PDB file of C-alpha atoms and ligand atoms in Angstrom:
ATOM      1  CA  MET A  58      21.300 -21.202  25.983  1.00  0.00           C
ATOM      2  CA  SER A  59      23.887 -20.210  23.472  1.00  0.00           C
ATOM      3  CA  LEU A  60      22.918 -19.505  19.910  1.00  0.00           C
ATOM      4  CA  PRO A  61      25.457 -19.179  17.077  1.00  0.00           C
ATOM      5  CA  ALA A  62      26.787 -15.649  16.666  1.00  0.00           C
ATOM      6  CA  ALA A  63      26.322 -16.104  12.917  1.00  0.00           C
ATOM      7  CA  LEU A  64      22.565 -16.038  13.476  1.00  0.00           C
ATOM      8  CA  GLU A  65      22.430 -12.555  14.990  1.00  0.00           C
ATOM      9  CA  PRO A  66      20.201 -10.742  15.579  1.00  0.00           C
ATOM     10  CA  HIS A  67      19.012 -13.345  18.070  1.00  0.00           C
ATOM     11  CA  PRO A  68      15.400 -13.499  19.264  1.00  0.00           C
ATOM     12  CA  ARG A  69      14.751 -10.942  22.008  1.00  0.00           C
ATOM     13  CA  THR A  70      12.524 -13.306  24.008  1.00  0.00           C
ATOM     14  CA  ASP A  71      13.471 -16.446  25.921  1.00  0.00           C
ATOM     15  CA  ALA A  72      10.650 -18.371  24.224  1.00  0.00           C
ATOM     16  CA  GLY A  73      11.917 -17.326  20.778  1.00  0.00           C
ATOM     17  CA  ALA A  74      15.506 -18.234  21.675  1.00  0.00           C
ATOM     18  CA  SER A  75      14.332 -21.611  22.960  1.00  0.00           C
ATOM     19  CA  ALA A  76      12.445 -22.283  19.725  1.00  0.00           C
ATOM     20  CA  LEU A  77      15.467 -21.315  17.649  1.00  0.00           C
ATOM     21  CA  ALA A  78      17.654 -23.642  19.711  1.00  0.00           C
ATOM     22  CA  SER A  79      15.122 -26.434  19.085  1.00  0.00           C
ATOM     23  CA  LEU A  80      15.175 -25.699  15.372  1.00  0.00           C
ATOM     24  CA  LEU A  81      18.971 -25.985  15.319  1.00  0.00           C
ATOM     25  CA  ALA A  82      18.941 -29.148  17.457  1.00  0.00           C
ATOM     26  CA  ASP A  83      16.251 -30.957  15.465  1.00  0.00           C
ATOM     27  CA  PRO A  84      15.446 -29.221  12.176  1.00  0.00           C
ATOM     28  CA  GLN A  85      13.504 -32.232  10.898  1.00  0.00           C
ATOM     29  CA  GLN A  86      10.900 -31.553  13.600  1.00  0.00           C
ATOM     30  CA  THR A  87      10.588 -27.931  12.522  1.00  0.00           C
ATOM     31  CA  MET A  88       8.194 -26.109  10.237  1.00  0.00           C
ATOM     32  CA  LEU A  89       9.215 -22.798   8.708  1.00  0.00           C
ATOM     33  CA  ALA A  90       6.153 -20.845   7.574  1.00  0.00           C
ATOM     34  CA  PHE A  91       5.910 -17.507   5.843  1.00  0.00           C
ATOM     35  CA  ASP A  92       3.412 -14.946   4.725  1.00  0.00           C
ATOM     36  CA  PHE A  93       4.009 -13.945   1.090  1.00  0.00           C
ATOM     37  CA  ASP A  94       3.468 -10.215   0.383  1.00  0.00           C
ATOM     38  CA  GLY A  95       5.660  -7.911   2.435  1.00  0.00           C
ATOM     39  CA  THR A  96       7.467 -10.938   3.883  1.00  0.00           C
ATOM     40  CA  LEU A  97       8.941 -13.052   1.061  1.00  0.00           C
ATOM     41  CA  ALA A  98       7.964 -10.535  -1.634  1.00  0.00           C
ATOM     42  CA  PRO A  99       8.695  -6.797  -1.383  1.00  0.00           C
ATOM     43  CA  ILE A 100       5.565  -4.642  -1.671  1.00  0.00           C
ATOM     44  CA  VAL A 101       5.255  -3.022  -5.098  1.00  0.00           C
ATOM     45  CA  ASP A 102       2.553  -0.837  -6.651  1.00  0.00           C
ATOM     46  CA  ASP A 103       1.180  -3.603  -8.889  1.00  0.00           C
ATOM     47  CA  PRO A 104       0.331  -6.732  -6.859  1.00  0.00           C
ATOM     48  CA  GLN A 105       0.566  -8.828 -10.034  1.00  0.00           C
ATOM     49  CA  ARG A 106       4.289  -8.018 -10.129  1.00  0.00           C
ATOM     50  CA  ALA A 107       5.066  -8.746  -6.484  1.00  0.00           C
ATOM     51  CA  HIS A 108       7.644 -11.458  -7.054  1.00  0.00           C
ATOM     52  CA  ALA A 109       9.277 -13.254  -4.159  1.00  0.00           C
ATOM     53  CA  SER A 110      12.793 -12.136  -3.343  1.00  0.00           C
ATOM     54  CA  ALA A 111      15.179 -14.413  -5.255  1.00  0.00           C
ATOM     55  CA  ARG A 112      17.559 -14.376  -2.297  1.00  0.00           C
ATOM     56  CA  SER A 113      14.853 -15.673   0.039  1.00  0.00           C
ATOM     57  CA  VAL A 114      13.755 -18.388  -2.383  1.00  0.00           C
ATOM     58  CA  ASP A 115      17.383 -19.425  -2.916  1.00  0.00           C
ATOM     59  CA  ALA A 116      17.867 -19.651   0.846  1.00  0.00           C
ATOM     60  CA  LEU A 117      14.636 -21.614   1.289  1.00  0.00           C
ATOM     61  CA  GLU A 118      15.719 -24.050  -1.396  1.00  0.00           C
ATOM     62  CA  ARG A 119      18.929 -24.661   0.568  1.00  0.00           C
ATOM     63  CA  ILE A 120      17.104 -24.999   3.882  1.00  0.00           C
ATOM     64  CA  ALA A 121      14.246 -27.189   2.602  1.00  0.00           C
ATOM     65  CA  PRO A 122      15.955 -30.598   2.736  1.00  0.00           C
ATOM     66  CA  CYS A 123      17.027 -29.984   6.350  1.00  0.00           C
ATOM     67  CA  VAL A 124      13.654 -29.075   7.873  1.00  0.00           C
ATOM     68  CA  GLY A 125      10.431 -31.021   8.315  1.00  0.00           C
ATOM     69  CA  LYS A 126       8.171 -28.636   6.452  1.00  0.00           C
ATOM     70  CA  LEU A 127       8.231 -25.371   4.546  1.00  0.00           C
ATOM     71  CA  ALA A 128       4.958 -23.494   4.222  1.00  0.00           C
ATOM     72  CA  VAL A 129       3.646 -20.282   2.736  1.00  0.00           C
ATOM     73  CA  VAL A 130       0.375 -19.082   4.266  1.00  0.00           C
ATOM     74  CA  THR A 131      -1.061 -16.250   2.239  1.00  0.00           C
ATOM     75  CA  GLY A 132      -4.199 -14.367   1.369  1.00  0.00           C
ATOM     76  CA  ARG A 133      -3.351 -14.878  -2.280  1.00  0.00           C
ATOM     77  CA  PRO A 134      -4.795 -17.661  -4.389  1.00  0.00           C
ATOM     78  CA  VAL A 135      -2.285 -20.520  -4.555  1.00  0.00           C
ATOM     79  CA  GLU A 136      -1.923 -20.056  -8.319  1.00  0.00           C
ATOM     80  CA  ALA A 137      -0.650 -16.502  -7.829  1.00  0.00           C
ATOM     81  CA  ALA A 138       1.650 -17.442  -4.951  1.00  0.00           C
ATOM     82  CA  VAL A 139       3.202 -20.335  -6.894  1.00  0.00           C
ATOM     83  CA  ARG A 140       3.678 -18.141  -9.977  1.00  0.00           C
ATOM     84  CA  LEU A 141       5.034 -15.043  -8.193  1.00  0.00           C
ATOM     85  CA  GLY A 142       7.217 -17.169  -5.936  1.00  0.00           C
ATOM     86  CA  GLY A 143       8.574 -19.276  -8.778  1.00  0.00           C
ATOM     87  CA  PHE A 144       8.139 -22.187  -6.379  1.00  0.00           C
ATOM     88  CA  ALA A 145       7.171 -24.820  -8.976  1.00  0.00           C
ATOM     89  CA  ASP A 146      10.519 -24.414 -10.763  1.00  0.00           C
ATOM     90  CA  ARG A 147      12.633 -25.297  -7.748  1.00  0.00           C
ATOM     91  CA  ASP A 148      13.451 -28.984  -7.332  1.00  0.00           C
ATOM     92  CA  GLY A 149      14.760 -28.324  -3.831  1.00  0.00           C
ATOM     93  CA  LEU A 150      11.409 -27.105  -2.539  1.00  0.00           C
ATOM     94  CA  SER A 151       9.675 -30.482  -2.606  1.00  0.00           C
ATOM     95  CA  ARG A 152       8.647 -30.115   1.062  1.00  0.00           C
ATOM     96  CA  MET A 153       6.779 -26.877   0.454  1.00  0.00           C
ATOM     97  CA  THR A 154       3.056 -26.498   0.969  1.00  0.00           C
ATOM     98  CA  ILE A 155       1.215 -23.313   0.078  1.00  0.00           C
ATOM     99  CA  LEU A 156      -2.012 -22.513   1.880  1.00  0.00           C
ATOM    100  CA  GLY A 157      -3.756 -19.888  -0.244  1.00  0.00           C
ATOM    101  CA  GLN A 158      -6.723 -17.596   0.467  1.00  0.00           C
ATOM    102  CA  TYR A 159      -5.990 -17.991   4.206  1.00  0.00           C
ATOM    103  CA  GLY A 160      -6.145 -21.784   3.985  1.00  0.00           C
ATOM    104  CA  THR A 161      -9.097 -22.221   1.628  1.00  0.00           C
ATOM    105  CA  GLU A 162      -6.772 -23.387  -1.146  1.00  0.00           C
ATOM    106  CA  ARG A 163      -3.737 -25.657  -1.005  1.00  0.00           C
ATOM    107  CA  TRP A 164      -0.804 -26.532  -3.272  1.00  0.00           C
ATOM    108  CA  ASP A 165       1.807 -29.185  -2.520  1.00  0.00           C
ATOM    109  CA  ALA A 166       5.147 -29.065  -4.278  1.00  0.00           C
ATOM    110  CA  ASP A 167       5.720 -32.822  -4.122  1.00  0.00           C
ATOM    111  CA  THR A 168       2.646 -33.566  -6.230  1.00  0.00           C
ATOM    112  CA  GLY A 169       2.322 -30.201  -7.986  1.00  0.00           C
ATOM    113  CA  GLU A 170      -1.409 -30.441  -7.398  1.00  0.00           C
ATOM    114  CA  SER A 171      -3.760 -27.770  -6.136  1.00  0.00           C
ATOM    115  CA  SER A 172      -6.992 -28.003  -4.217  1.00  0.00           C
ATOM    116  CA  VAL A 173      -9.177 -25.006  -5.075  1.00  0.00           C
ATOM    117  CA  PRO A 174     -12.815 -25.151  -3.939  1.00  0.00           C
ATOM    118  CA  PRO A 175     -15.435 -23.130  -5.860  1.00  0.00           C
ATOM    119  CA  PRO A 176     -15.824 -19.541  -4.607  1.00  0.00           C
ATOM    120  CA  PRO A 177     -18.977 -18.421  -2.780  1.00  0.00           C
ATOM    121  CA  GLU A 178     -21.520 -16.427  -4.775  1.00  0.00           C
ATOM    122  CA  SER A 179     -21.603 -13.735  -2.073  1.00  0.00           C
ATOM    123  CA  VAL A 180     -18.099 -12.584  -3.067  1.00  0.00           C
ATOM    124  CA  ALA A 181     -19.148 -12.181  -6.711  1.00  0.00           C
ATOM    125  CA  LEU A 182     -22.155 -10.088  -5.635  1.00  0.00           C
ATOM    126  CA  VAL A 183     -19.934  -7.816  -3.558  1.00  0.00           C
ATOM    127  CA  ARG A 184     -17.430  -7.553  -6.397  1.00  0.00           C
ATOM    128  CA  ALA A 185     -20.195  -6.414  -8.758  1.00  0.00           C
ATOM    129  CA  ALA A 186     -21.381  -3.707  -6.351  1.00  0.00           C
ATOM    130  CA  ILE A 187     -18.021  -2.113  -5.555  1.00  0.00           C
ATOM    131  CA  PRO A 188     -17.461   0.080  -8.655  1.00  0.00           C
ATOM    132  CA  GLU A 189     -20.723   1.955  -8.072  1.00  0.00           C
ATOM    133  CA  LEU A 190     -19.986   2.319  -4.363  1.00  0.00           C
ATOM    134  CA  LEU A 191     -16.547   3.815  -5.085  1.00  0.00           C
ATOM    135  CA  ALA A 192     -18.061   6.137  -7.697  1.00  0.00           C
ATOM    136  CA  GLU A 193     -20.604   7.380  -5.138  1.00  0.00           C
ATOM    137  CA  LEU A 194     -17.744   8.101  -2.742  1.00  0.00           C
ATOM    138  CA  GLY A 195     -15.883   9.973  -5.481  1.00  0.00           C
ATOM    139  CA  ILE A 196     -12.881   7.632  -5.254  1.00  0.00           C
ATOM    140  CA  GLU A 197     -11.178   7.134  -8.605  1.00  0.00           C
ATOM    141  CA  GLY A 198      -8.316   4.848  -9.538  1.00  0.00           C
ATOM    142  CA  ALA A 199      -8.620   2.272  -6.741  1.00  0.00           C
ATOM    143  CA  ARG A 200      -7.619  -1.115  -8.106  1.00  0.00           C
ATOM    144  CA  LEU A 201      -9.942  -4.109  -7.682  1.00  0.00           C
ATOM    145  CA  GLU A 202      -8.465  -7.576  -7.378  1.00  0.00           C
ATOM    146  CA  ASP A 203     -10.840 -10.499  -7.787  1.00  0.00           C
ATOM    147  CA  LYS A 204      -9.491 -13.524  -5.901  1.00  0.00           C
ATOM    148  CA  GLY A 205     -12.560 -15.705  -6.221  1.00  0.00           C
ATOM    149  CA  HIS A 206     -12.940 -16.308  -2.481  1.00  0.00           C
ATOM    150  CA  ALA A 207     -12.280 -12.643  -1.768  1.00  0.00           C
ATOM    151  CA  VAL A 208     -12.284  -9.276  -3.438  1.00  0.00           C
ATOM    152  CA  VAL A 209      -9.597  -6.747  -2.611  1.00  0.00           C
ATOM    153  CA  VAL A 210      -9.683  -2.981  -3.038  1.00  0.00           C
ATOM    154  CA  HIS A 211      -6.174  -1.527  -3.331  1.00  0.00           C
ATOM    155  CA  THR A 212      -5.544   2.151  -2.620  1.00  0.00           C
ATOM    156  CA  ARG A 213      -1.766   1.986  -3.124  1.00  0.00           C
ATOM    157  CA  GLY A 214      -0.837   4.326  -5.953  1.00  0.00           C
ATOM    158  CA  LEU A 215      -3.614   6.856  -5.227  1.00  0.00           C
ATOM    159  CA  ALA A 216      -2.639  10.416  -4.295  1.00  0.00           C
ATOM    160  CA  ASP A 217      -3.599   9.812  -0.656  1.00  0.00           C
ATOM    161  CA  PRO A 218      -3.964   6.054  -0.161  1.00  0.00           C
ATOM    162  CA  ALA A 219      -4.477   6.213   3.621  1.00  0.00           C
ATOM    163  CA  SER A 220      -7.378   8.652   3.507  1.00  0.00           C
ATOM    164  CA  ALA A 221      -8.990   6.838   0.564  1.00  0.00           C
ATOM    165  CA  GLN A 222      -8.800   3.618   2.596  1.00  0.00           C
ATOM    166  CA  GLN A 223     -10.330   5.405   5.579  1.00  0.00           C
ATOM    167  CA  GLN A 224     -13.094   6.922   3.477  1.00  0.00           C
ATOM    168  CA  MET A 225     -14.194   3.616   1.959  1.00  0.00           C
ATOM    169  CA  SER A 226     -13.789   1.640   5.183  1.00  0.00           C
ATOM    170  CA  GLU A 227     -17.318   1.845   6.626  1.00  0.00           C
ATOM    171  CA  PRO A 228     -19.220   1.668   3.296  1.00  0.00           C
ATOM    172  CA  LEU A 229     -17.269  -1.476   2.324  1.00  0.00           C
ATOM    173  CA  ALA A 230     -17.825  -2.971   5.779  1.00  0.00           C
ATOM    174  CA  GLU A 231     -21.565  -2.374   5.418  1.00  0.00           C
ATOM    175  CA  LEU A 232     -21.599  -3.911   1.926  1.00  0.00           C
ATOM    176  CA  ALA A 233     -19.680  -6.935   3.240  1.00  0.00           C
ATOM    177  CA  ARG A 234     -22.048  -7.384   6.181  1.00  0.00           C
ATOM    178  CA  ARG A 235     -25.083  -7.387   3.885  1.00  0.00           C
ATOM    179  CA  HIS A 236     -23.597 -10.458   2.204  1.00  0.00           C
ATOM    180  CA  GLY A 237     -22.451 -12.246   5.349  1.00  0.00           C
ATOM    181  CA  LEU A 238     -18.814 -11.328   4.777  1.00  0.00           C
ATOM    182  CA  ALA A 239     -16.295  -9.104   6.549  1.00  0.00           C
ATOM    183  CA  ALA A 240     -14.025  -6.265   5.365  1.00  0.00           C
ATOM    184  CA  GLU A 241     -10.483  -6.583   6.691  1.00  0.00           C
ATOM    185  CA  HIS A 242      -7.720  -4.013   6.480  1.00  0.00           C
ATOM    186  CA  GLY A 243      -4.128  -4.496   5.381  1.00  0.00           C
ATOM    187  CA  ARG A 244      -1.364  -2.308   4.001  1.00  0.00           C
ATOM    188  CA  TYR A 245      -3.355   0.006   1.690  1.00  0.00           C
ATOM    189  CA  VAL A 246      -5.870  -2.745   1.019  1.00  0.00           C
ATOM    190  CA  ILE A 247      -9.328  -3.674   2.203  1.00  0.00           C
ATOM    191  CA  GLU A 248     -10.203  -7.290   1.590  1.00  0.00           C
ATOM    192  CA  ILE A 249     -13.770  -8.609   1.695  1.00  0.00           C
ATOM    193  CA  ARG A 250     -14.106 -12.295   2.477  1.00  0.00           C
ATOM    194  CA  ASP A 251     -15.442 -14.926   4.812  1.00  0.00           C
ATOM    195  CA  SER A 252     -13.575 -14.004   7.985  1.00  0.00           C
ATOM    196  CA  SER A 253     -14.224 -17.356   9.675  1.00  0.00           C
ATOM    197  CA  ILE A 254     -11.233 -18.654   7.683  1.00  0.00           C
ATOM    198  CA  ASP A 255      -7.887 -17.322   8.844  1.00  0.00           C
ATOM    199  CA  LYS A 256      -4.191 -18.085   8.885  1.00  0.00           C
ATOM    200  CA  GLY A 257      -4.328 -19.307  12.476  1.00  0.00           C
ATOM    201  CA  ALA A 258      -6.674 -22.193  11.694  1.00  0.00           C
ATOM    202  CA  ALA A 259      -4.715 -22.948   8.518  1.00  0.00           C
ATOM    203  CA  LEU A 260      -1.446 -23.230  10.446  1.00  0.00           C
ATOM    204  CA  ARG A 261      -2.966 -25.270  13.248  1.00  0.00           C
ATOM    205  CA  SER A 262      -4.173 -27.941  10.850  1.00  0.00           C
ATOM    206  CA  LEU A 263      -0.839 -28.058   9.015  1.00  0.00           C
ATOM    207  CA  VAL A 264       1.032 -28.428  12.318  1.00  0.00           C
ATOM    208  CA  ALA A 265      -1.323 -31.252  13.336  1.00  0.00           C
ATOM    209  CA  GLU A 266      -0.880 -32.941   9.947  1.00  0.00           C
ATOM    210  CA  THR A 267       2.916 -32.763   9.955  1.00  0.00           C
ATOM    211  CA  GLY A 268       3.476 -33.368  13.668  1.00  0.00           C
ATOM    212  CA  THR A 269       6.182 -30.704  13.774  1.00  0.00           C
ATOM    213  CA  ARG A 270       7.091 -29.537  17.270  1.00  0.00           C
ATOM    214  CA  THR A 271       8.891 -26.312  16.470  1.00  0.00           C
ATOM    215  CA  ILE A 272       7.336 -23.613  14.314  1.00  0.00           C
ATOM    216  CA  VAL A 273       8.881 -20.429  12.972  1.00  0.00           C
ATOM    217  CA  TYR A 274       6.432 -17.990  11.384  1.00  0.00           C
ATOM    218  CA  ALA A 275       7.186 -14.699   9.639  1.00  0.00           C
ATOM    219  CA  GLY A 276       4.613 -12.089   8.637  1.00  0.00           C
ATOM    220  CA  ASP A 277       4.207  -8.367   8.146  1.00  0.00           C
ATOM    221  CA  ASP A 278       0.544  -7.352   8.269  1.00  0.00           C
ATOM    222  CA  LEU A 279      -2.752  -7.504  10.132  1.00  0.00           C
ATOM    223  CA  GLY A 280      -3.808 -10.706   8.357  1.00  0.00           C
ATOM    224  CA  ASP A 281      -0.910 -12.414  10.163  1.00  0.00           C
ATOM    225  CA  LEU A 282      -2.271 -11.624  13.616  1.00  0.00           C
ATOM    226  CA  PRO A 283      -4.497 -14.766  13.708  1.00  0.00           C
ATOM    227  CA  ALA A 284      -1.393 -16.835  12.880  1.00  0.00           C
ATOM    228  CA  TYR A 285       0.474 -15.117  15.695  1.00  0.00           C
ATOM    229  CA  ALA A 286      -2.442 -15.719  18.077  1.00  0.00           C
ATOM    230  CA  ALA A 287      -2.824 -19.412  17.196  1.00  0.00           C
ATOM    231  CA  LEU A 288       0.892 -20.113  17.520  1.00  0.00           C
ATOM    232  CA  THR A 289       1.179 -18.136  20.752  1.00  0.00           C
ATOM    233  CA  ALA A 290      -1.701 -20.187  22.176  1.00  0.00           C
ATOM    234  CA  MET A 291       0.051 -23.415  21.122  1.00  0.00           C
ATOM    235  CA  ARG A 292       3.222 -22.220  22.801  1.00  0.00           C
ATOM    236  CA  GLU A 293       1.421 -21.288  26.013  1.00  0.00           C
ATOM    237  CA  ALA A 294      -0.304 -24.698  26.037  1.00  0.00           C
ATOM    238  CA  GLY A 295       3.085 -26.404  25.729  1.00  0.00           C
ATOM    239  CA  GLU A 296       2.107 -27.917  22.372  1.00  0.00           C
ATOM    240  CA  ALA A 297       4.941 -26.376  20.389  1.00  0.00           C
ATOM    241  CA  GLU A 298       8.051 -24.259  20.493  1.00  0.00           C
ATOM    242  CA  VAL A 299       7.358 -21.114  18.501  1.00  0.00           C
ATOM    243  CA  MET A 300       9.398 -18.231  17.145  1.00  0.00           C
ATOM    244  CA  LEU A 301       7.445 -15.342  15.644  1.00  0.00           C
ATOM    245  CA  ILE A 302       9.236 -13.029  13.209  1.00  0.00           C
ATOM    246  CA  ALA A 303       7.828  -9.597  12.381  1.00  0.00           C
ATOM    247  CA  VAL A 304       8.875  -8.127   9.053  1.00  0.00           C
ATOM    248  CA  ALA A 305       8.487  -4.510  10.078  1.00  0.00           C
ATOM    249  CA  SER A 306       7.705  -1.614   7.749  1.00  0.00           C
ATOM    250  CA  GLU A 307       6.840   2.057   8.060  1.00  0.00           C
ATOM    251  CA  GLU A 308       3.298   1.157   6.992  1.00  0.00           C
ATOM    252  CA  GLN A 309       2.571  -1.500   9.576  1.00  0.00           C
ATOM    253  CA  ARG A 310       4.054  -2.082  12.999  1.00  0.00           C
ATOM    254  CA  ALA A 311       1.230  -4.015  14.677  1.00  0.00           C
ATOM    255  CA  LEU A 312       3.140  -7.290  14.797  1.00  0.00           C
ATOM    256  CA  MET A 313       6.290  -5.872  16.381  1.00  0.00           C
ATOM    257  CA  PRO A 314       5.258  -5.961  20.055  1.00  0.00           C
ATOM    258  CA  ARG A 315       4.180  -9.601  19.704  1.00  0.00           C
ATOM    259  CA  ALA A 316       7.260 -10.807  17.815  1.00  0.00           C
ATOM    260  CA  ASP A 317      10.259 -12.703  19.137  1.00  0.00           C
ATOM    261  CA  LEU A 318      12.457 -11.342  16.366  1.00  0.00           C
ATOM    262  CA  VAL A 319      12.020  -8.189  14.295  1.00  0.00           C
ATOM    263  CA  VAL A 320      13.596  -7.755  10.875  1.00  0.00           C
ATOM    264  CA  HIS A 321      13.205  -4.616   8.799  1.00  0.00           C
ATOM    265  CA  GLY A 322      11.772  -5.505   5.425  1.00  0.00           C
ATOM    266  CA  PRO A 323      11.991  -8.574   3.173  1.00  0.00           C
ATOM    267  CA  ASP A 324      15.709  -7.961   2.484  1.00  0.00           C
ATOM    268  CA  GLU A 325      16.628  -8.397   6.140  1.00  0.00           C
ATOM    269  CA  LEU A 326      14.536 -11.563   6.218  1.00  0.00           C
ATOM    270  CA  SER A 327      16.514 -12.842   3.200  1.00  0.00           C
ATOM    271  CA  GLU A 328      19.768 -12.160   5.036  1.00  0.00           C
ATOM    272  CA  TRP A 329      18.546 -14.011   8.120  1.00  0.00           C
ATOM    273  CA  LEU A 330      17.443 -17.005   6.020  1.00  0.00           C
ATOM    274  CA  GLU A 331      20.839 -17.077   4.301  1.00  0.00           C
ATOM    275  CA  ARG A 332      22.547 -17.140   7.695  1.00  0.00           C
ATOM    276  CA  LEU A 333      20.194 -19.916   8.852  1.00  0.00           C
ATOM    277  CA  ALA A 334      21.078 -21.989   5.765  1.00  0.00           C
ATOM    278  CA  GLU A 335      24.782 -21.527   6.609  1.00  0.00           C
ATOM    279  CA  VAL A 336      24.361 -22.494  10.253  1.00  0.00           C
ATOM    280  CA  LEU A 337      22.263 -25.544   9.364  1.00  0.00           C
ATOM    281  CA  GLY A 338      24.936 -26.548   6.873  1.00  0.00           C
ATOM    282  CA  CYS A 339      22.347 -27.000   4.166  1.00  0.00           C
TER     283      CYS A 339
HETATM  284 MG1   MG B 608       1.901  -9.742   4.065  1.00  0.00          MG
END
């Protein structure tokens, strides 16, 4: 099949190229879904300042009226994703849905309303125990982020963030297990939460709800692997055409072998989205 030269680089897999052709042929049957941090938003030292790339949001605002659904599927609470993305201020993004905390929370742009269930007490108990645990390990300066449904320990900004993450890995896993939770690793973060909720299940239910037949998903980190797995399974079952984009970085390359298209960092994703907006004529 021939894809527009303007959209290079093209997907390196036949399945990805087929999904992209389907997107171009029938964008109204397509969902474009994105992770937030490291995908739409460049990684910065302070996660409270990780704003979405303006170029990507501009491109999404152009694309939005042409496609069936735009989604952001993130580990962040929806409040933070809406604020850092500036999504509520964009009239053009009325077809956007944000699934926050891996699908626990939801925000829809058309209504502006959020659904945020109360957090489990187990997370608060873990949160309360972490400072003493880090002190016992002799780790100073790690940043704690309380997300309600999860607590995140950030080592970015420490002198040796990788070894600090390694050192706290097993003690945090043990603490999480005692409370029926799991400790999951990301780019210089360990996040403790209920691991039965993941981006794969979140995406599956949104696909079922919207009835979209073609799905493009972009992510950068280990938390995106369940999304990759769910969409790959849907593709193999013939339920959907799927194109997986890996936003590669020096810190994390786990998604690359599974991706149909690899871009290097959020800026290259912005450029690709701008080209897609051009080709769609949006
Ligand atoms: Mg990410």
